[in-house]
GROMACS .gro file of C-alpha atoms in nm:
model
  228
    1UNK     CA    1  -5.098  -2.105  -1.504
    2UNK     CA    2  -5.262  -1.882  -1.764
    3UNK     CA    3  -5.438  -1.574  -1.629
    4UNK     CA    4  -5.646  -1.323  -1.823
    5UNK     CA    5  -5.671  -0.988  -1.646
    6UNK     CA    6  -5.943  -0.754  -1.777
    7UNK     CA    7  -5.885  -0.874  -2.133
    8UNK     CA    8  -6.078  -0.724  -2.422
    9UNK     CA    9  -6.052  -0.836  -2.784
   10UNK     CA   10  -6.257  -0.731  -3.084
   11UNK     CA   11  -6.238  -0.699  -3.463
   12UNK     CA   12  -6.382  -0.452  -3.710
   13UNK     CA   13  -6.566  -0.654  -3.975
   14UNK     CA   14  -6.619  -0.364  -4.212
   15UNK     CA   15  -6.972  -0.285  -4.097
   16UNK     CA   16  -6.963  -0.356  -3.722
   17UNK     CA   17  -6.734  -0.449  -3.436
   18UNK     CA   18  -6.725  -0.818  -3.341
   19UNK     CA   19  -6.650  -0.858  -2.970
   20UNK     CA   20  -6.463  -1.173  -2.867
   21UNK     CA   21  -6.398  -1.083  -2.503
   22UNK     CA   22  -6.510  -0.778  -2.310
   23UNK     CA   23  -6.308  -0.706  -1.994
   24UNK     CA   24  -6.279  -1.078  -1.914
   25UNK     CA   25  -6.082  -1.210  -1.617
   26UNK     CA   26  -6.023  -1.578  -1.545
   27UNK     CA   27  -5.746  -1.817  -1.448
   28UNK     CA   28  -5.645  -2.165  -1.568
   29UNK     CA   29  -5.451  -2.353  -1.300
   30UNK     CA   30  -5.218  -2.645  -1.365
   31UNK     CA   31  -5.376  -2.982  -1.293
   32UNK     CA   32  -5.731  -2.870  -1.381
   33UNK     CA   33  -5.806  -2.934  -1.747
   34UNK     CA   34  -6.064  -2.693  -1.882
   35UNK     CA   35  -6.331  -2.732  -2.149
   36UNK     CA   36  -6.478  -2.416  -2.300
   37UNK     CA   37  -6.817  -2.436  -2.470
   38UNK     CA   38  -6.876  -2.165  -2.730
   39UNK     CA   39  -7.113  -2.138  -3.028
   40UNK     CA   40  -6.968  -2.116  -3.377
   41UNK     CA   41  -6.857  -1.767  -3.466
   42UNK     CA   42  -6.786  -1.649  -3.112
   43UNK     CA   43  -6.407  -1.646  -3.149
   44UNK     CA   44  -6.290  -1.983  -3.019
   45UNK     CA   45  -5.977  -1.984  -3.233
   46UNK     CA   46  -5.896  -1.626  -3.135
   47UNK     CA   47  -5.926  -1.719  -2.767
   48UNK     CA   48  -5.690  -2.017  -2.804
   49UNK     CA   49  -5.447  -1.805  -3.004
   50UNK     CA   50  -5.441  -1.544  -2.728
   51UNK     CA   51  -5.370  -1.812  -2.468
   52UNK     CA   52  -5.048  -1.914  -2.643
   53UNK     CA   53  -4.947  -1.567  -2.759
   54UNK     CA   54  -5.016  -1.593  -3.133
   55UNK     CA   55  -5.265  -1.307  -3.097
   56UNK     CA   56  -5.259  -1.015  -2.855
   57UNK     CA   57  -5.551  -0.858  -2.668
   58UNK     CA   58  -5.665  -0.504  -2.745
   59UNK     CA   59  -5.671  -0.430  -2.373
   60UNK     CA   60  -5.573  -0.607  -2.052
   61UNK     CA   61  -5.297  -0.853  -1.966
   62UNK     CA   62  -5.241  -1.225  -2.024
   63UNK     CA   63  -4.996  -1.383  -1.781
   64UNK     CA   64  -4.835  -1.722  -1.844
   65UNK     CA   65  -4.631  -1.894  -1.575
   66UNK     CA   66  -4.633  -2.236  -1.742
   67UNK     CA   67  -4.509  -2.360  -2.078
   68UNK     CA   68  -4.801  -2.350  -2.321
   69UNK     CA   69  -4.826  -2.532  -2.652
   70UNK     CA   70  -4.929  -2.379  -2.980
   71UNK     CA   71  -5.277  -2.503  -3.083
   72UNK     CA   72  -5.289  -2.868  -3.182
   73UNK     CA   73  -5.247  -2.884  -3.560
   74UNK     CA   74  -5.118  -2.527  -3.591
   75UNK     CA   75  -4.857  -2.500  -3.868
   76UNK     CA   76  -4.792  -2.128  -3.867
   77UNK     CA   77  -4.439  -2.172  -3.730
   78UNK     CA   78  -4.320  -2.374  -4.029
   79UNK     CA   79  -4.139  -2.206  -4.321
   80UNK     CA   80  -4.262  -2.338  -4.654
   81UNK     CA   81  -3.944  -2.275  -4.853
   82UNK     CA   82  -3.742  -2.495  -4.614
   83UNK     CA   83  -3.740  -2.874  -4.585
   84UNK     CA   84  -3.894  -3.063  -4.296
   85UNK     CA   85  -3.544  -3.140  -4.173
   86UNK     CA   86  -3.449  -2.771  -4.171
   87UNK     CA   87  -3.774  -2.672  -4.000
   88UNK     CA   88  -3.763  -2.924  -3.718
   89UNK     CA   89  -3.394  -2.866  -3.642
   90UNK     CA   90  -3.453  -2.491  -3.626
   91UNK     CA   91  -3.750  -2.532  -3.388
   92UNK     CA   92  -3.544  -2.772  -3.174
   93UNK     CA   93  -3.275  -2.508  -3.129
   94UNK     CA   94  -3.539  -2.248  -3.035
   95UNK     CA   95  -3.655  -2.475  -2.752
   96UNK     CA   96  -3.297  -2.565  -2.655
   97UNK     CA   97  -3.348  -2.931  -2.751
   98UNK     CA   98  -3.117  -3.175  -2.930
   99UNK     CA   99  -3.184  -3.124  -3.305
  100UNK     CA  100  -3.081  -3.483  -3.379
  101UNK     CA  101  -3.341  -3.615  -3.134
  102UNK     CA  102  -3.622  -3.392  -3.265
  103UNK     CA  103  -3.542  -3.480  -3.625
  104UNK     CA  104  -3.536  -3.855  -3.551
  105UNK     CA  105  -3.862  -3.830  -3.355
  106UNK     CA  106  -4.042  -3.644  -3.636
  107UNK     CA  107  -3.911  -3.881  -3.902
  108UNK     CA  108  -4.044  -4.177  -3.702
  109UNK     CA  109  -4.388  -4.024  -3.638
  110UNK     CA  110  -4.448  -3.870  -3.982
  111UNK     CA  111  -4.295  -4.142  -4.201
  112UNK     CA  112  -4.255  -3.892  -4.486
  113UNK     CA  113  -3.963  -4.080  -4.644
  114UNK     CA  114  -3.787  -3.872  -4.910
  115UNK     CA  115  -4.027  -3.580  -4.860
  116UNK     CA  116  -3.853  -3.505  -4.532
  117UNK     CA  117  -3.567  -3.360  -4.740
  118UNK     CA  118  -3.798  -3.161  -4.966
  119UNK     CA  119  -3.943  -2.808  -4.922
  120UNK     CA  120  -4.284  -2.784  -4.759
  121UNK     CA  121  -4.416  -2.626  -5.078
  122UNK     CA  122  -4.420  -2.980  -5.221
  123UNK     CA  123  -4.636  -3.113  -4.936
  124UNK     CA  124  -5.005  -3.185  -4.937
  125UNK     CA  125  -5.211  -3.024  -4.663
  126UNK     CA  126  -5.227  -3.355  -4.475
  127UNK     CA  127  -4.850  -3.406  -4.490
  128UNK     CA  128  -4.787  -3.059  -4.351
  129UNK     CA  129  -5.040  -3.115  -4.072
  130UNK     CA  130  -4.875  -3.442  -3.976
  131UNK     CA  131  -4.535  -3.274  -3.960
  132UNK     CA  132  -4.674  -2.995  -3.743
  133UNK     CA  133  -4.834  -3.237  -3.499
  134UNK     CA  134  -4.522  -3.454  -3.483
  135UNK     CA  135  -4.314  -3.146  -3.408
  136UNK     CA  136  -4.546  -3.047  -3.125
  137UNK     CA  137  -4.529  -3.400  -2.983
  138UNK     CA  138  -4.150  -3.380  -2.973
  139UNK     CA  139  -4.181  -3.090  -2.727
  140UNK     CA  140  -4.305  -3.103  -2.368
  141UNK     CA  141  -4.555  -2.847  -2.238
  142UNK     CA  142  -4.737  -2.793  -1.910
  143UNK     CA  143  -5.054  -2.685  -2.093
  144UNK     CA  144  -5.182  -2.820  -2.426
  145UNK     CA  145  -5.432  -2.621  -2.631
  146UNK     CA  146  -5.693  -2.785  -2.856
  147UNK     CA  147  -5.926  -2.598  -3.091
  148UNK     CA  148  -6.242  -2.796  -3.182
  149UNK     CA  149  -6.129  -3.144  -3.092
  150UNK     CA  150  -5.855  -3.381  -3.195
  151UNK     CA  151  -5.730  -3.381  -3.553
  152UNK     CA  152  -5.801  -3.696  -3.752
  153UNK     CA  153  -5.576  -3.817  -4.033
  154UNK     CA  154  -5.631  -4.071  -4.307
  155UNK     CA  155  -5.296  -4.236  -4.228
  156UNK     CA  156  -5.393  -4.494  -3.966
  157UNK     CA  157  -5.034  -4.573  -3.870
  158UNK     CA  158  -4.974  -4.205  -3.798
  159UNK     CA  159  -5.295  -4.192  -3.593
  160UNK     CA  160  -5.176  -4.491  -3.389
  161UNK     CA  161  -4.831  -4.347  -3.319
  162UNK     CA  162  -4.943  -3.991  -3.253
  163UNK     CA  163  -5.251  -4.094  -3.055
  164UNK     CA  164  -5.048  -4.307  -2.815
  165UNK     CA  165  -4.800  -4.027  -2.747
  166UNK     CA  166  -5.075  -3.768  -2.707
  167UNK     CA  167  -5.251  -3.985  -2.450
  168UNK     CA  168  -4.931  -4.016  -2.245
  169UNK     CA  169  -4.868  -3.641  -2.257
  170UNK     CA  170  -5.227  -3.547  -2.167
  171UNK     CA  171  -5.217  -3.775  -1.862
  172UNK     CA  172  -4.937  -3.562  -1.716
  173UNK     CA  173  -5.038  -3.217  -1.841
  174UNK     CA  174  -5.326  -2.970  -1.830
  175UNK     CA  175  -5.550  -2.958  -2.138
  176UNK     CA  176  -5.756  -2.659  -2.253
  177UNK     CA  177  -6.006  -2.743  -2.526
  178UNK     CA  178  -6.264  -2.516  -2.690
  179UNK     CA  179  -6.558  -2.648  -2.889
  180UNK     CA  180  -6.922  -2.592  -2.971
  181UNK     CA  181  -6.985  -2.965  -2.909
  182UNK     CA  182  -7.026  -3.093  -2.554
  183UNK     CA  183  -6.922  -3.450  -2.638
  184UNK     CA  184  -6.573  -3.338  -2.741
  185UNK     CA  185  -6.510  -3.187  -2.397
  186UNK     CA  186  -6.620  -3.487  -2.193
  187UNK     CA  187  -6.298  -3.682  -2.244
  188UNK     CA  188  -6.074  -3.401  -2.122
  189UNK     CA  189  -6.242  -3.147  -1.895
  190UNK     CA  190  -6.222  -3.134  -1.515
  191UNK     CA  191  -6.384  -2.791  -1.517
  192UNK     CA  192  -6.578  -2.606  -1.783
  193UNK     CA  193  -6.669  -2.258  -1.901
  194UNK     CA  194  -6.914  -2.099  -2.141
  195UNK     CA  195  -6.804  -1.824  -2.381
  196UNK     CA  196  -7.073  -1.611  -2.538
  197UNK     CA  197  -7.134  -1.244  -2.620
  198UNK     CA  198  -6.791  -1.131  -2.501
  199UNK     CA  199  -6.804  -1.302  -2.163
  200UNK     CA  200  -6.641  -1.620  -2.037
  201UNK     CA  201  -6.812  -1.771  -1.733
  202UNK     CA  202  -6.638  -2.045  -1.532
  203UNK     CA  203  -6.815  -2.343  -1.374
  204UNK     CA  204  -6.695  -2.614  -1.138
  205UNK     CA  205  -6.833  -2.896  -1.353
  206UNK     CA  206  -6.907  -2.964  -1.717
  207UNK     CA  207  -7.270  -3.046  -1.631
  208UNK     CA  208  -7.323  -2.695  -1.492
  209UNK     CA  209  -7.170  -2.541  -1.804
  210UNK     CA  210  -7.382  -2.761  -2.032
  211UNK     CA  211  -7.701  -2.661  -1.851
  212UNK     CA  212  -7.630  -2.292  -1.912
  213UNK     CA  213  -7.499  -2.345  -2.266
  214UNK     CA  214  -7.812  -2.531  -2.369
  215UNK     CA  215  -8.053  -2.290  -2.204
  216UNK     CA  216  -8.232  -2.125  -2.496
  217UNK     CA  217  -8.236  -1.785  -2.325
  218UNK     CA  218  -7.872  -1.816  -2.221
  219UNK     CA  219  -7.769  -1.463  -2.336
  220UNK     CA  220  -8.029  -1.316  -2.093
  221UNK     CA  221  -7.940  -1.552  -1.811
  222UNK     CA  222  -7.798  -1.351  -1.517
  223UNK     CA  223  -7.520  -1.608  -1.484
  224UNK     CA  224  -7.361  -1.456  -1.794
  225UNK     CA  225  -7.312  -1.127  -1.611
  226UNK     CA  226  -7.091  -1.290  -1.349
  227UNK     CA  227  -6.726  -1.372  -1.416
  228UNK     CA  228  -6.492  -1.562  -1.192
   0.00000   0.00000   0.00000
């Protein structure tokens, strides 16, 4: 479970304060994958980062009682001056996993050949992203976080390997996905929410959330003044 209790988050942009959440309270239960619809610029990435602990709220509490992934494709935990081998073995030890297993798994998924023994400073952006995703796939989480849909790579063999493993993991876990596009949520969401103007409103179905999200006067809709 992930629970937000009276959470507020905002940023000073230099001329005004941008509010991401204003005293928001909601709960994500295991077994109920959630899709969150939010327009561009409302703070989708910040919300996902708060869910996994990368960012902290200004006020309120975030409670996690389930293992929660870092956002799909996130590479902030990798150290550029170290090799892929050094990175994955270090992360394995942090999660109390067998470093030999995690290394072998990542080598198989990434297929980086000799680059696996080279510093990440020598990697292209795509190579680093593949390593990050492979590393996440080597770990098991109760809740997986996705920011703006599934990553897509030019390496089709990597897509095949990673896609098959992701599908197996998502079938057993809870998925939280944020996007401004309704179609992206349809494959994953059991429930849905709409995030706009500092509020996050929960709905029982994606259709209900879509109806509010697409309503042209949505910011004035009284539904946006009610939080679960």
